[in-house]
Coordinates of N, CA, C and O in Angstrom, one line a residue:
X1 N -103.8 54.2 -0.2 CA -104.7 54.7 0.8 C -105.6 55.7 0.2 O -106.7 55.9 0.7
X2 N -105.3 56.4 -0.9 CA -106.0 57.1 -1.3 C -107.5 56.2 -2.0 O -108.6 56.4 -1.6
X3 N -107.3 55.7 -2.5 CA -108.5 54.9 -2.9 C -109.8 54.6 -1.9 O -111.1 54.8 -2.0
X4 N -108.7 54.0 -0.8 CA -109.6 53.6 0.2 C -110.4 55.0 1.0 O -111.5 55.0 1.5
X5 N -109.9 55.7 1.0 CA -109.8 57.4 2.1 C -111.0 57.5 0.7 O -112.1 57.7 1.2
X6 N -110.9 57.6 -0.7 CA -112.0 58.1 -1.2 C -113.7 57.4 -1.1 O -114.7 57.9 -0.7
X7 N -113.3 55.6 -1.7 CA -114.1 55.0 -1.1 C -114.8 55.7 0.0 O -115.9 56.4 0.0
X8 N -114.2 55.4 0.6 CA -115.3 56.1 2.4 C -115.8 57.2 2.2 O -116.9 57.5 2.5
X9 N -115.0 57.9 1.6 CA -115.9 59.0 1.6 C -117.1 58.9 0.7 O -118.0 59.7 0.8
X10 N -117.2 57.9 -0.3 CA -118.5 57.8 -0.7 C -119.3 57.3 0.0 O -120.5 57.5 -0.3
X11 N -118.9 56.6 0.9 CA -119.8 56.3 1.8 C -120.8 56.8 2.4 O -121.9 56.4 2.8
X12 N -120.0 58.1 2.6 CA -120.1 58.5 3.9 C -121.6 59.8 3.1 O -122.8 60.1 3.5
X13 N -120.8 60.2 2.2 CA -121.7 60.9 1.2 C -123.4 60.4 1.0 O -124.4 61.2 0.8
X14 N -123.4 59.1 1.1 CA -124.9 58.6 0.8 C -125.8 58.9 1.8 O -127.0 58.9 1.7
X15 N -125.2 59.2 2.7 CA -125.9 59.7 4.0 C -126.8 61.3 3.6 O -127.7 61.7 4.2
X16 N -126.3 62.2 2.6 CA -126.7 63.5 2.5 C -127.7 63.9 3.2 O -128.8 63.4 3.4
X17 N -127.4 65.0 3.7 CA -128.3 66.3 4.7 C -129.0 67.1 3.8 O -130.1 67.5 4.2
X18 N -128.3 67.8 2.1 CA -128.4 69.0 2.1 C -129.9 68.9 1.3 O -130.7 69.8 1.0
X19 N -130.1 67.3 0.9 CA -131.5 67.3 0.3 C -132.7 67.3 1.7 O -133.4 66.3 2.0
X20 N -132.8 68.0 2.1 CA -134.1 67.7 3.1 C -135.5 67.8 2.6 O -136.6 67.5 3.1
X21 N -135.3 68.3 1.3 CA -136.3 68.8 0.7 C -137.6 68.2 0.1 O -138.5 68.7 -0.5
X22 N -137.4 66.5 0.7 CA -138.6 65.5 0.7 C -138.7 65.2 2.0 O -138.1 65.8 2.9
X23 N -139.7 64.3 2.2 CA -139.8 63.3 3.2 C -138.9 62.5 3.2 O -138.1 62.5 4.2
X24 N -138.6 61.6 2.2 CA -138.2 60.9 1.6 C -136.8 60.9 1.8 O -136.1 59.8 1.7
X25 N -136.2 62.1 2.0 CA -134.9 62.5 1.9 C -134.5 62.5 3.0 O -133.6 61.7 3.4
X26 N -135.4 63.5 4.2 CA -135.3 63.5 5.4 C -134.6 62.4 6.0 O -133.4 62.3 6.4
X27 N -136.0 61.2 5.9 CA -136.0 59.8 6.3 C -135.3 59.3 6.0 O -135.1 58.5 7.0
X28 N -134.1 58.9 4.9 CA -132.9 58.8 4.7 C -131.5 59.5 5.3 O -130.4 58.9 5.1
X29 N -131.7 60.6 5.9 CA -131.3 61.0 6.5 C -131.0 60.6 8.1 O -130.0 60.7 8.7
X30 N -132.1 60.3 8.4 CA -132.4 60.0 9.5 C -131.8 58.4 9.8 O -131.4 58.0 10.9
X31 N -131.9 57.8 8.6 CA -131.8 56.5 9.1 C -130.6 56.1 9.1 O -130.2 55.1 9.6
X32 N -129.9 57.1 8.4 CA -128.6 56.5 8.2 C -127.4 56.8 9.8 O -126.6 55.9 10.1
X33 N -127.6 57.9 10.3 CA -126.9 58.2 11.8 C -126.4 57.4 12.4 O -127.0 56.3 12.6
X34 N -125.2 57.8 12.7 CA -124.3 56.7 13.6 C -123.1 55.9 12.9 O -122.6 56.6 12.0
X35 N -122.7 55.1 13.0 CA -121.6 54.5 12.8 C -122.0 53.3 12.3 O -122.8 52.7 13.1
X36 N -121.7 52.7 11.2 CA -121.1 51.7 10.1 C -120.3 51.1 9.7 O -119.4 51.8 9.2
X37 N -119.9 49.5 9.7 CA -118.6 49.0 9.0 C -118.9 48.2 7.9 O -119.7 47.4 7.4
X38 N -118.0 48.6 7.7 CA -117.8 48.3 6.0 C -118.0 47.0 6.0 O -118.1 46.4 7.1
X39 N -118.2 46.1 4.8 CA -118.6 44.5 4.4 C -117.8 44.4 3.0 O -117.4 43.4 2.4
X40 N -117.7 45.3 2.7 CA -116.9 45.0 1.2 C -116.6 46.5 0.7 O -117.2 47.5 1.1
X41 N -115.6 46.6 -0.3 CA -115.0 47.8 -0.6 C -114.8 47.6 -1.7 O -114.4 46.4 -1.6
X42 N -114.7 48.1 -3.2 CA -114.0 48.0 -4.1 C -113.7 49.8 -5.1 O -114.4 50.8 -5.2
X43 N -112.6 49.4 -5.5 CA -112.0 50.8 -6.0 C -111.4 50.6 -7.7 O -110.3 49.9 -7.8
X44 N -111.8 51.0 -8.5 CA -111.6 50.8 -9.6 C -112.0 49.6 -10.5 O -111.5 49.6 -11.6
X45 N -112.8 48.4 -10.0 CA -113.2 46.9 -10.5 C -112.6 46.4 -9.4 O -113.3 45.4 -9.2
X46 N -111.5 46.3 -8.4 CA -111.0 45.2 -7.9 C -110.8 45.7 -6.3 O -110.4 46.7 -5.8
X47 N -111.7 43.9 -5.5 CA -111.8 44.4 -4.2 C -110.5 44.4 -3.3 O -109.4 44.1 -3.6
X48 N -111.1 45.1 -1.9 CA -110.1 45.4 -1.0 C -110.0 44.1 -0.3 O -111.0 43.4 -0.4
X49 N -109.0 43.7 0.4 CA -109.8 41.9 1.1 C -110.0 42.6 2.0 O -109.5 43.6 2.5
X50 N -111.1 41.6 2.5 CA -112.0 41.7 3.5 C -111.6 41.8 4.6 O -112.4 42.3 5.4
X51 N -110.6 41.5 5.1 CA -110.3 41.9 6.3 C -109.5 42.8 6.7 O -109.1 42.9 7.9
X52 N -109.2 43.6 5.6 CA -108.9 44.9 5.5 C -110.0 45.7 5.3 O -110.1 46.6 6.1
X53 N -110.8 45.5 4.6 CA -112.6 46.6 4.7 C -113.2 46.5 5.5 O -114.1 47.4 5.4
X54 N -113.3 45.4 7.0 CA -114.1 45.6 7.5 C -113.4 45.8 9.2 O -114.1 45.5 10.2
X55 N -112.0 46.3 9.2 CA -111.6 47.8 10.1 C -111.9 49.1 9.8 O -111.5 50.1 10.5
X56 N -112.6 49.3 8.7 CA -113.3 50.6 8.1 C -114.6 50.7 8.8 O -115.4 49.7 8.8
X57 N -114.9 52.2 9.5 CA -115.8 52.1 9.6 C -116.4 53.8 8.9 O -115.7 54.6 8.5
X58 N -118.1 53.8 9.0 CA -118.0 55.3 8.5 C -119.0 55.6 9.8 O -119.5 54.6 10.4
X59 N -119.3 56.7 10.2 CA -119.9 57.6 11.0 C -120.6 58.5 10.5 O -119.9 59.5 10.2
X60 N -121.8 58.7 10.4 CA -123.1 59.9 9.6 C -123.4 60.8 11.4 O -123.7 60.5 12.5
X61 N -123.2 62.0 10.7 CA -123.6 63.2 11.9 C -124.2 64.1 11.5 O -123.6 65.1 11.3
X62 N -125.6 64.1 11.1 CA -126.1 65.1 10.3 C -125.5 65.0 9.3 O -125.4 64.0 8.7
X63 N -125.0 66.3 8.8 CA -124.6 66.0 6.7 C -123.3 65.8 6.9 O -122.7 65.7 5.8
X64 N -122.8 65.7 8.0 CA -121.3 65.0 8.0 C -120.9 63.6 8.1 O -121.8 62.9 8.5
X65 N -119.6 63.0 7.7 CA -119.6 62.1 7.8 C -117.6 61.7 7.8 O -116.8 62.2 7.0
X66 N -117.3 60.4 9.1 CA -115.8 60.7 9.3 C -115.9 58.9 9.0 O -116.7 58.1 9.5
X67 N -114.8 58.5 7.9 CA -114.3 57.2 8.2 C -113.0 57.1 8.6 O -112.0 57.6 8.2
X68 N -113.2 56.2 9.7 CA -112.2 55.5 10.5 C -111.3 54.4 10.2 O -111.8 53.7 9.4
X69 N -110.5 54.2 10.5 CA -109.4 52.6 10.5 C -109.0 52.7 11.8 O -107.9 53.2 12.1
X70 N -110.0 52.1 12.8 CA -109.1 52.1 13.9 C -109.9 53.0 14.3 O -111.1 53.1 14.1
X71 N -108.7 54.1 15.4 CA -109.1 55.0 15.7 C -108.3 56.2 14.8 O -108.1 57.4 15.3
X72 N -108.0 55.8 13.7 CA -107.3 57.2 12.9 C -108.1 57.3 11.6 O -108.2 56.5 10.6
X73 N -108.6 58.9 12.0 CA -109.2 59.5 10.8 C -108.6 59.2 9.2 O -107.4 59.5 9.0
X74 N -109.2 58.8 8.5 CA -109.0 58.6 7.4 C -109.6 59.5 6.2 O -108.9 59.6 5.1
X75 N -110.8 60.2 6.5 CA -110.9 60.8 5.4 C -112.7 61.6 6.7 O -113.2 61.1 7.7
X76 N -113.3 62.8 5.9 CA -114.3 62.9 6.6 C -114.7 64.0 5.5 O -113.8 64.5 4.8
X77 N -115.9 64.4 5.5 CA -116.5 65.2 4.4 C -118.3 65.7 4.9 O -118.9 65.2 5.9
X78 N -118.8 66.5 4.1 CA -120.2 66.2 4.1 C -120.8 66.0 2.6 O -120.2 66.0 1.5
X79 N -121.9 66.0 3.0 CA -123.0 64.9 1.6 C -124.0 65.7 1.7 O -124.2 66.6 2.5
X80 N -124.9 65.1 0.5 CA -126.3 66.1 0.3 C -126.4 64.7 -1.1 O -125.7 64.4 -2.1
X81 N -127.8 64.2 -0.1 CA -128.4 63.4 -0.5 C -130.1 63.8 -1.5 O -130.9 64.7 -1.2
X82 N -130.2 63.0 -2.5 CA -131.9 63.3 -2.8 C -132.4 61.3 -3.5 O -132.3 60.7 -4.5
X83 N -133.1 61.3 -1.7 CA -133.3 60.1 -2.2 C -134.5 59.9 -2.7 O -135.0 58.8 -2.6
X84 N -135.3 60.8 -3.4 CA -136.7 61.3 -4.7 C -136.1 60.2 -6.0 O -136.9 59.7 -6.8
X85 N -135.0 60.0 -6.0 CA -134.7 59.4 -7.1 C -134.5 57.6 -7.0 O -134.8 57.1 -5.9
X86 N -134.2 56.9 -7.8 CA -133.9 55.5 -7.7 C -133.0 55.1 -9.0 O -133.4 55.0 -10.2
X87 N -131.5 54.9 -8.3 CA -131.3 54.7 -7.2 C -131.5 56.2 -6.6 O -131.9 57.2 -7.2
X88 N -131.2 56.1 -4.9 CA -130.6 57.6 -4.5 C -129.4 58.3 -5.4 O -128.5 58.1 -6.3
X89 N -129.8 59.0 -4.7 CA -128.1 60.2 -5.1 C -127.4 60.6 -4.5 O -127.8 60.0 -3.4
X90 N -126.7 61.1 -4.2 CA -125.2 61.9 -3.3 C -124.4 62.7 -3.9 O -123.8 62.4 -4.9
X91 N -124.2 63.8 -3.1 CA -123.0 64.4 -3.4 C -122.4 64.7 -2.3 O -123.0 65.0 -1.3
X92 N -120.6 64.5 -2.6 CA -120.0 64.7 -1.5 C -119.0 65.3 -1.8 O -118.3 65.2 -2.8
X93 N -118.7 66.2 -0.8 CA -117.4 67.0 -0.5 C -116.2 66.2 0.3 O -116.7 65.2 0.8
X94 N -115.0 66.3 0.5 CA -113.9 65.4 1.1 C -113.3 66.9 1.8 O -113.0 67.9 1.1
X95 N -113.3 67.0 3.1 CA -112.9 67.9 3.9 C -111.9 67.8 4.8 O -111.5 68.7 5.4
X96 N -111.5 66.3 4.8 CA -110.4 66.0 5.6 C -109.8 64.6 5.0 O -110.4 63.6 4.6
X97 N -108.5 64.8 5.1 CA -107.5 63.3 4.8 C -107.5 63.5 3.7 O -107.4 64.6 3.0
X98 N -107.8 62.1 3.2 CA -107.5 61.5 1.4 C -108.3 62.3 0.7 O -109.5 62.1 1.0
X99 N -107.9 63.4 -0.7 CA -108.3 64.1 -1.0 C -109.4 65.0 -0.9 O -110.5 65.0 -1.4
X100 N -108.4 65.8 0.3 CA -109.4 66.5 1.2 C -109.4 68.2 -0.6 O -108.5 68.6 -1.3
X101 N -110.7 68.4 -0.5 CA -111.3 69.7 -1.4 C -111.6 68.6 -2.3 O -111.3 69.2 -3.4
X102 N -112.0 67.5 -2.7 CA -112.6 67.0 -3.6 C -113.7 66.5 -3.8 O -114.2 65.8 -2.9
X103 N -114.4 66.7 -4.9 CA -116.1 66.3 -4.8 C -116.5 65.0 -5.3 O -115.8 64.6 -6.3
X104 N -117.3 64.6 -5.0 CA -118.1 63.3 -5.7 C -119.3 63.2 -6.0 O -119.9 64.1 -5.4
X105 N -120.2 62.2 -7.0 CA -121.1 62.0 -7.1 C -121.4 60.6 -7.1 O -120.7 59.7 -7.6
X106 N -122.4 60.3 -6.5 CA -123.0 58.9 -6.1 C -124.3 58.9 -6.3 O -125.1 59.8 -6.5
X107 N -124.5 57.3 -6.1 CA -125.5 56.5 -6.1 C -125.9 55.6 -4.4 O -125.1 54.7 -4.0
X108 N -126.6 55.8 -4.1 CA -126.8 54.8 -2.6 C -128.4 54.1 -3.2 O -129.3 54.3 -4.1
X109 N -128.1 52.9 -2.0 CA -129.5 52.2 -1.6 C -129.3 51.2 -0.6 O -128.5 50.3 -0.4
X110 N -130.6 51.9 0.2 CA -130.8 51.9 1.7 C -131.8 50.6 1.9 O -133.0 50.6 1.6
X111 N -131.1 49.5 2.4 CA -132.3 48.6 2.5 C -132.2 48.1 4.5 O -131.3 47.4 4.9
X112 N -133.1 48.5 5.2 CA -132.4 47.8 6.9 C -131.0 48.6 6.7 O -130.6 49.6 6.2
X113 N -130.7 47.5 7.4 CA -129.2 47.9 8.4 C -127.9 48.3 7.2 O -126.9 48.8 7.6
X114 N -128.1 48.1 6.0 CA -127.3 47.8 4.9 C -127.5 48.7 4.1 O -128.6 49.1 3.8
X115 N -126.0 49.4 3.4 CA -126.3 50.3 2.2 C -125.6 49.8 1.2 O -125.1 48.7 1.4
X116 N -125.3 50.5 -0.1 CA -124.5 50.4 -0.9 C -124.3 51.4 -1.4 O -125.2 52.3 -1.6
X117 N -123.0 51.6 -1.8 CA -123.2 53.1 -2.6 C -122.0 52.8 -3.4 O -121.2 51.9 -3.3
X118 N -122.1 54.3 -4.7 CA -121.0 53.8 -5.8 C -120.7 55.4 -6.1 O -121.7 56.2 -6.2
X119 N -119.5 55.7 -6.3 CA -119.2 57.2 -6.3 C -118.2 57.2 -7.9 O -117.7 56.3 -8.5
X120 N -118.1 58.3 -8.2 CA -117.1 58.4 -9.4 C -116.2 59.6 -8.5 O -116.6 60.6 -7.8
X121 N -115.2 59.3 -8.7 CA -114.1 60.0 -7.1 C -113.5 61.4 -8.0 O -112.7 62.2 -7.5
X122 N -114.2 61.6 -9.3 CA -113.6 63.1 -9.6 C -114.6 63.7 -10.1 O -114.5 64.5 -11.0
X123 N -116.0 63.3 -9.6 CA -117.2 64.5 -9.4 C -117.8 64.3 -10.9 O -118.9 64.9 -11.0
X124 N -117.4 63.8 -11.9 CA -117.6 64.0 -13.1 C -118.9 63.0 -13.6 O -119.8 63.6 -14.3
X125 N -119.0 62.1 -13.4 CA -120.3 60.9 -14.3 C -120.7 60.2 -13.0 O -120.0 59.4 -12.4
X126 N -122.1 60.6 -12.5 CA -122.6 59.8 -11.5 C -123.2 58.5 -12.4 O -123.9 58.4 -13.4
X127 N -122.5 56.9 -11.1 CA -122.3 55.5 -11.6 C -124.1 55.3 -11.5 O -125.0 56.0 -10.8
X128 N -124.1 54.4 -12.2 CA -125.4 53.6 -12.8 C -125.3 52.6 -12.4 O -125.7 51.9 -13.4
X129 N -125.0 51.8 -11.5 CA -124.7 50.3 -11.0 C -123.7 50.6 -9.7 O -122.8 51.4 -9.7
X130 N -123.9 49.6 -8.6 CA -123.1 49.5 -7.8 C -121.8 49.2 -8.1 O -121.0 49.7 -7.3
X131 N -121.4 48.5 -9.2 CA -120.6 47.8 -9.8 C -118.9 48.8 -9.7 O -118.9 49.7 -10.5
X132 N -118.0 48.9 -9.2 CA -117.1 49.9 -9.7 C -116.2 49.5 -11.1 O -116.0 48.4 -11.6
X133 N -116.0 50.7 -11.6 CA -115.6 51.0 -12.7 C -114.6 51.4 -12.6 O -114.4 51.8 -11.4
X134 N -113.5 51.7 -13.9 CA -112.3 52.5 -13.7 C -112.6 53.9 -12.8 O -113.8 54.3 -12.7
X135 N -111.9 54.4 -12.5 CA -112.3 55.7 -11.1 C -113.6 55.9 -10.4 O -114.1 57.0 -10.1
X136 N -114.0 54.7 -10.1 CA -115.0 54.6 -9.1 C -114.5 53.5 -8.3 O -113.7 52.6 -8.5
X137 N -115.5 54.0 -6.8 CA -115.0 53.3 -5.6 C -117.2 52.7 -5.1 O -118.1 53.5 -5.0
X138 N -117.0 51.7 -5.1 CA -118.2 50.9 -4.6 C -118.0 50.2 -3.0 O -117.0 49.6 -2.6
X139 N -119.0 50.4 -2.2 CA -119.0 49.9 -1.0 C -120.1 49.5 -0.5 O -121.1 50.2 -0.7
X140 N -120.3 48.2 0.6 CA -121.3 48.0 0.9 C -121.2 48.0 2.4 O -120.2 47.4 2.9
X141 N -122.0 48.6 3.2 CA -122.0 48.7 4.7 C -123.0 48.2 5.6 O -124.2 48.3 5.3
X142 N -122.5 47.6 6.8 CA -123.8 47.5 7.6 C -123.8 48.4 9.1 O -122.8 48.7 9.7
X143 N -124.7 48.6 9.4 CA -124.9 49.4 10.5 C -124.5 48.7 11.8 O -124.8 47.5 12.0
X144 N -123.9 49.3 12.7 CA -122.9 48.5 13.6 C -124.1 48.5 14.6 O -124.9 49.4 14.7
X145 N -124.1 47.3 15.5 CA -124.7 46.6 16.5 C -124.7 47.7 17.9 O -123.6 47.7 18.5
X146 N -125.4 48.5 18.2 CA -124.6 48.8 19.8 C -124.6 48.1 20.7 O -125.5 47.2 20.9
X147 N -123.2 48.4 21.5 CA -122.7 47.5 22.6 C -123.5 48.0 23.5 O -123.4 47.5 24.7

């Protein structure tokens, strides 16, 4: 669970608030709001199946962000994004659940309804490829339909 609880929270991180400091960043900010399910997950090189990733969902609230299974909290944090760069960037804090006080650093990209993002889960080497690597968690999400 921990894996997965970190995963999301990279997720959730790509969303970052604390860069407001472009347009650019803003607008990324902006677009990301609301709720997300997952399409694919992977944590260390090897995926989650799919029908286990995609009862994940993530939720962006401003610079916060809560992923779900269900209706139980799994993990929730905030992010501070600067998407001036390419890829984007992220950083994220873990404030609740699966290694709640821990930080990350990521990569996002925002295309439509779809992101991807790729975190290294102990804050230390932000990832250069969506690809996960040993202690990285990669995820790809699409923006949920409203009912």
């Amino acid at each position: 669970m921990r894996a997965t609880g970190l995963s999301l929270i990279g997720l959730a991180l790509l969303a970052a608030p604390a860069a407001l400091l472009s347009g650019e960043v803003e607008g990324d900010l902006k677009k990301i709001q609301g709720t997300w399910r997952f399409v694919s997950h992977e944590m260390d090189g090897k995926a989650m199946p799919k029908d286990e990733a995609t009862k994940l969902t993530i939720t962006f609230s401003g610079n916060k962000w809560t992923v779900r299974s269900g209706d139980k909290v799994v993990q929730a944090g905030t992010h501070k994004l600067d998407g001036s760069k390419t890829p984007g960037q992220v950083d994220a804090k873990v404030t609740e659940g699966e290694g709640k006080g821990s930080d990350m650093v990521g990569i996002y990209e925002l295309k439509g309804k779809t992101m991807k993002v790729c975190f290294d889960l102990k804050g230390k080497e932000r990832p250069t490829s969506f690809v996960s690597k040993e202690g990285q968690f990669a995820a790809v999400i699409q923006r949920e339909k409203k009912k």
